[in-house]
Short mmCIF file of C-alpha atoms in Angstrom, two decimals:
data_model
loop_
_atom_site.label_atom_id
_atom_site.label_comp_id
_atom_site.label_asym_id
_atom_site.label_seq_id
_atom_site.Cartn_x
_atom_site.Cartn_y
_atom_site.Cartn_z
CA MET A 1 218.53 96.80 55.20
CA GLY A 2 222.05 98.20 55.41
CA THR A 3 223.60 95.22 53.70
CA MET A 4 221.49 95.31 50.58
CA SER A 5 222.79 97.69 47.96
CA THR A 6 220.43 100.25 46.49
CA GLU A 7 220.52 98.36 43.24
CA ALA A 8 219.61 95.09 44.96
CA THR A 9 216.75 96.84 46.75
CA LEU A 10 215.50 98.26 43.46
CA LEU A 11 215.76 94.85 41.77
CA ALA A 12 213.78 93.32 44.60
CA ARG A 13 211.15 96.04 44.31
CA CYS A 14 210.65 95.43 40.61
CA SER A 15 211.12 91.62 40.70
CA SER A 16 214.01 92.11 38.26
CA LYS A 17 211.71 93.43 35.54
CA CYS A 18 211.95 96.82 33.87
CA GLU A 19 209.75 99.14 35.90
CA LEU A 20 208.28 100.68 32.75
CA CYS A 21 207.90 97.84 30.27
CA SER A 22 208.35 94.72 32.46
CA SER A 23 211.01 93.33 30.16
CA GLU A 24 213.40 90.94 31.85
CA SER A 25 216.45 92.03 29.92
CA PRO A 26 219.44 93.42 31.87
CA LEU A 27 218.42 96.41 33.97
CA THR A 28 220.30 99.47 35.09
CA PRO A 29 219.25 102.06 37.66
CA PHE A 30 218.07 105.32 36.13
CA VAL A 31 217.92 108.43 38.31
CA VAL A 32 214.83 110.51 37.74
CA ALA A 33 215.78 114.18 37.27
CA PRO A 34 216.28 116.63 38.87
CA HIS A 35 217.75 114.13 41.36
CA THR A 36 221.28 112.96 40.65
CA GLN A 37 221.91 110.20 43.17
CA VAL A 38 220.76 106.64 42.68
CA THR A 39 218.53 106.09 45.70
CA VAL A 40 215.57 103.82 46.17
CA ASP A 41 213.28 106.85 46.25
CA HIS A 42 214.67 108.60 43.19
CA ALA A 43 215.62 105.84 40.77
CA VAL A 44 213.92 103.21 38.67
CA MET A 45 215.29 100.05 37.14
CA LEU A 46 215.09 100.24 33.37
CA CYS A 47 215.92 97.95 30.49
CA ASP A 48 218.23 99.31 27.81
CA THR A 49 215.30 99.92 25.44
CA CYS A 50 213.39 102.18 27.84
CA LYS A 51 216.53 103.89 29.09
CA GLY A 52 217.79 104.51 25.56
CA GLN A 53 214.52 106.01 24.41
CA ILE A 54 214.19 108.23 27.47
CA GLU A 55 217.74 109.52 27.07
CA ASP A 56 217.43 110.06 23.32
CA ALA A 57 213.98 111.18 22.25
CA GLU A 58 214.98 110.71 18.60
CA THR A 59 214.87 106.95 19.06
CA VAL A 60 211.38 106.79 20.52
CA ASP A 61 209.29 103.91 19.25
CA VAL A 62 205.75 104.94 20.11
CA ASN A 63 204.43 101.40 20.25
CA HIS A 64 207.01 100.43 22.84
CA TRP A 65 205.47 102.95 25.22
CA ARG A 66 202.06 101.33 25.22
CA CYS A 67 203.60 99.54 28.21
CA LEU A 68 202.86 102.69 30.21
CA ASN A 69 199.21 101.61 30.24
CA ASP A 70 200.28 99.34 33.08
CA SER A 71 203.33 100.96 34.63
CA MET A 72 201.63 104.33 35.13
CA TRP A 73 199.65 102.67 37.94
CA SER A 74 202.83 101.80 39.83
CA GLN A 75 202.82 102.76 43.51
CA GLU A 76 206.41 104.00 43.20
CA PRO A 77 206.71 107.79 42.74
CA PRO A 78 209.83 107.68 40.51
CA VAL A 79 208.05 105.20 38.20
CA GLN A 80 204.96 107.42 38.10
CA VAL A 81 207.11 110.45 37.32
CA LEU A 82 208.89 108.74 34.42
CA ALA A 83 205.67 107.29 33.05
CA TRP A 84 203.96 110.70 33.22
CA ARG A 85 206.85 112.51 31.54
CA GLN A 86 207.07 109.94 28.80
CA LEU A 87 203.33 110.10 28.19
CA LYS A 88 203.42 113.92 28.15
CA GLN A 89 206.09 113.80 25.48
CA LEU A 90 204.04 111.40 23.38
CA ALA A 91 200.71 113.11 24.05
CA SER A 92 201.15 115.92 21.54
CA GLU A 93 200.98 113.44 18.67
CA ASN A 94 199.25 110.41 20.20
CA GLY A 95 195.72 110.64 21.53
CA TRP A 96 196.05 107.45 23.57
CA ALA A 97 198.98 108.92 25.50
CA GLN A 98 196.98 112.06 26.31
CA ASP A 99 194.11 109.85 27.50
CA LEU A 100 196.49 108.07 29.86
CA VAL A 101 197.89 111.37 31.16
CA ASP A 102 194.33 112.47 31.87
CA MET A 103 193.64 109.28 33.83
CA MET A 104 196.83 109.28 35.86
CA TYR A 105 196.53 110.06 39.51
CA MET A 106 199.58 111.33 41.33
CA GLU A 107 200.14 112.86 44.75
CA GLU A 108 200.75 116.57 44.50
CA GLU A 109 204.43 116.23 45.42
CA THR A 110 204.94 113.56 42.80
CA LEU A 111 203.24 115.68 40.15
CA LYS A 112 205.46 118.64 41.05
CA TRP A 113 208.49 116.41 40.67
CA ALA A 114 207.23 115.20 37.29
CA GLU A 115 206.65 118.75 36.09
CA ILE A 116 210.06 120.04 37.21
CA GLY A 117 211.76 117.65 34.87
CA MET A 118 209.71 118.68 31.89
CA ASP A 119 211.43 122.04 31.66
CA ASP A 120 214.90 120.98 32.51
CA ASP A 121 216.14 122.37 29.19
CA ALA A 122 214.60 125.72 29.92
CA GLU A 123 215.71 127.81 32.84
CA LYS A 124 212.85 129.91 33.99
CA THR A 125 212.89 133.69 33.98
CA LEU A 126 212.32 134.73 37.58
CA ASP A 127 211.68 138.09 39.16
CA VAL A 128 213.24 139.40 42.37
CA ASN A 129 210.93 137.18 44.45
CA GLY A 130 211.56 134.05 42.41
CA VAL A 131 208.16 134.35 40.69
CA GLU A 132 208.22 133.02 37.15
CA LEU A 133 207.76 135.74 34.52
CA LYS A 134 205.85 134.94 31.37
CA LYS A 135 205.44 136.74 28.07
CA GLY A 136 202.88 139.50 28.43
CA ASP A 137 203.41 140.08 32.17
CA ASP A 138 203.73 143.60 33.56
CA VAL A 139 206.66 144.23 35.87
CA THR A 140 207.82 147.05 38.11
CA VAL A 141 211.49 148.01 38.20
CA ILE A 142 212.71 147.76 41.80
CA LYS A 143 215.79 149.97 41.62
CA ASP A 144 217.20 152.71 39.43
CA LEU A 145 218.80 151.07 36.42
CA PRO A 146 221.29 152.90 34.23
CA VAL A 147 220.66 152.16 30.56
CA LYS A 148 223.80 150.77 28.96
CA GLY A 149 225.41 153.09 26.44
CA SER A 150 223.38 156.15 27.39
CA SER A 151 222.91 158.62 30.19
CA LEU A 152 219.34 157.44 30.77
CA VAL A 153 218.25 155.86 34.02
CA ILE A 154 215.12 153.79 34.37
CA LYS A 155 213.71 154.91 37.69
CA GLN A 156 212.68 152.59 40.46
CA GLY A 157 208.92 152.05 40.23
CA THR A 158 208.82 152.28 36.41
CA VAL A 159 206.24 149.82 35.08
CA VAL A 160 207.18 147.81 32.02
CA ARG A 161 204.04 146.38 30.42
CA GLY A 162 203.66 143.29 28.29
CA ILE A 163 207.22 142.04 28.58
CA SER A 164 208.76 139.49 26.26
CA LEU A 165 211.19 136.81 27.35
CA ALA A 166 214.70 136.87 25.95
CA ASP A 167 216.83 133.90 24.89
CA ASP A 168 218.77 134.43 28.08
CA PRO A 169 216.47 133.52 31.00
CA LYS A 170 218.07 136.24 33.13
CA LEU A 171 216.77 138.96 30.81
CA ILE A 172 213.37 140.25 29.77
CA SER A 173 212.63 142.77 27.09
CA GLY A 174 210.01 145.44 27.09
CA LYS A 175 209.37 149.13 26.66
CA ALA A 176 210.26 151.57 29.38
CA ASN A 177 209.90 155.31 28.83
CA GLY A 178 208.90 154.60 25.24
CA GLN A 179 212.09 152.72 24.40
CA SER A 180 212.50 149.00 23.83
CA MET A 181 215.20 147.52 25.96
CA TYR A 182 216.43 144.49 27.83
CA LEU A 183 216.14 144.41 31.60
CA ILE A 184 217.62 142.04 34.14
CA ALA A 185 214.67 140.00 35.38
CA GLU A 186 215.76 139.96 39.00
CA TYR A 187 215.60 143.77 39.11
CA CYS A 188 211.91 143.58 38.34
CA ARG A 189 208.89 142.51 40.31
CA LYS A 190 205.86 140.98 38.68
CA LYS A 191 202.77 143.15 39.16
#
C-alpha cells in the first residue's frame, strides 16, 4: 500500500470516474471539509464540473446534480457527505433533491460530518460548556460582569431570558436588570 500515492488509491477506488457524476474527464482530489488533508478517508475524486459547482454555488446547474441519484448510494463516507451536502443545498428549491435527502442512509458519524460542513460559514455561539445557544434561549450569568461604560455590575446568577444572537458569535444580546445589553456568550450558561 505504501507505494501507491493517495491520489492513485483514490483513482483506483473510483475507477478513474468522478465520484459524484461518473464523468471520465480529468479528476482532482477534493478534500471534504472540515478536513484539510487529502487522505483516502477524507477526499473524493471530482471532475472540474462538480468541483467548480461545489466551490462556487453561483455556478450550480441543477440538472447536473441529478447524478446524485446514483452517487448518494456510494459506500464511501466522503462521497456520501458531499452528495448529502449538495442535495441539502438544492433541496430548498428542488423537491427531487429533498426526496433524495429523505431517502439517504448514513452512519451517524458520517451524518455528523456532513452536518458540520453545512455551517462552516457560521461560527456557533457557545456557552461556557460549549453548548450551542440559540435565539430565545434563557441563560444564567456565571460571574459578575461589569457593564461597559457604567458602574453597573451584572451579578453572577442573573438570568437573561429570551436572548438574541449577535453578528459576532462570541456575543449574545438580551435584557438583564431591565436593560438591553450584549453579553459574552462564554460567561453564560444555558438554562
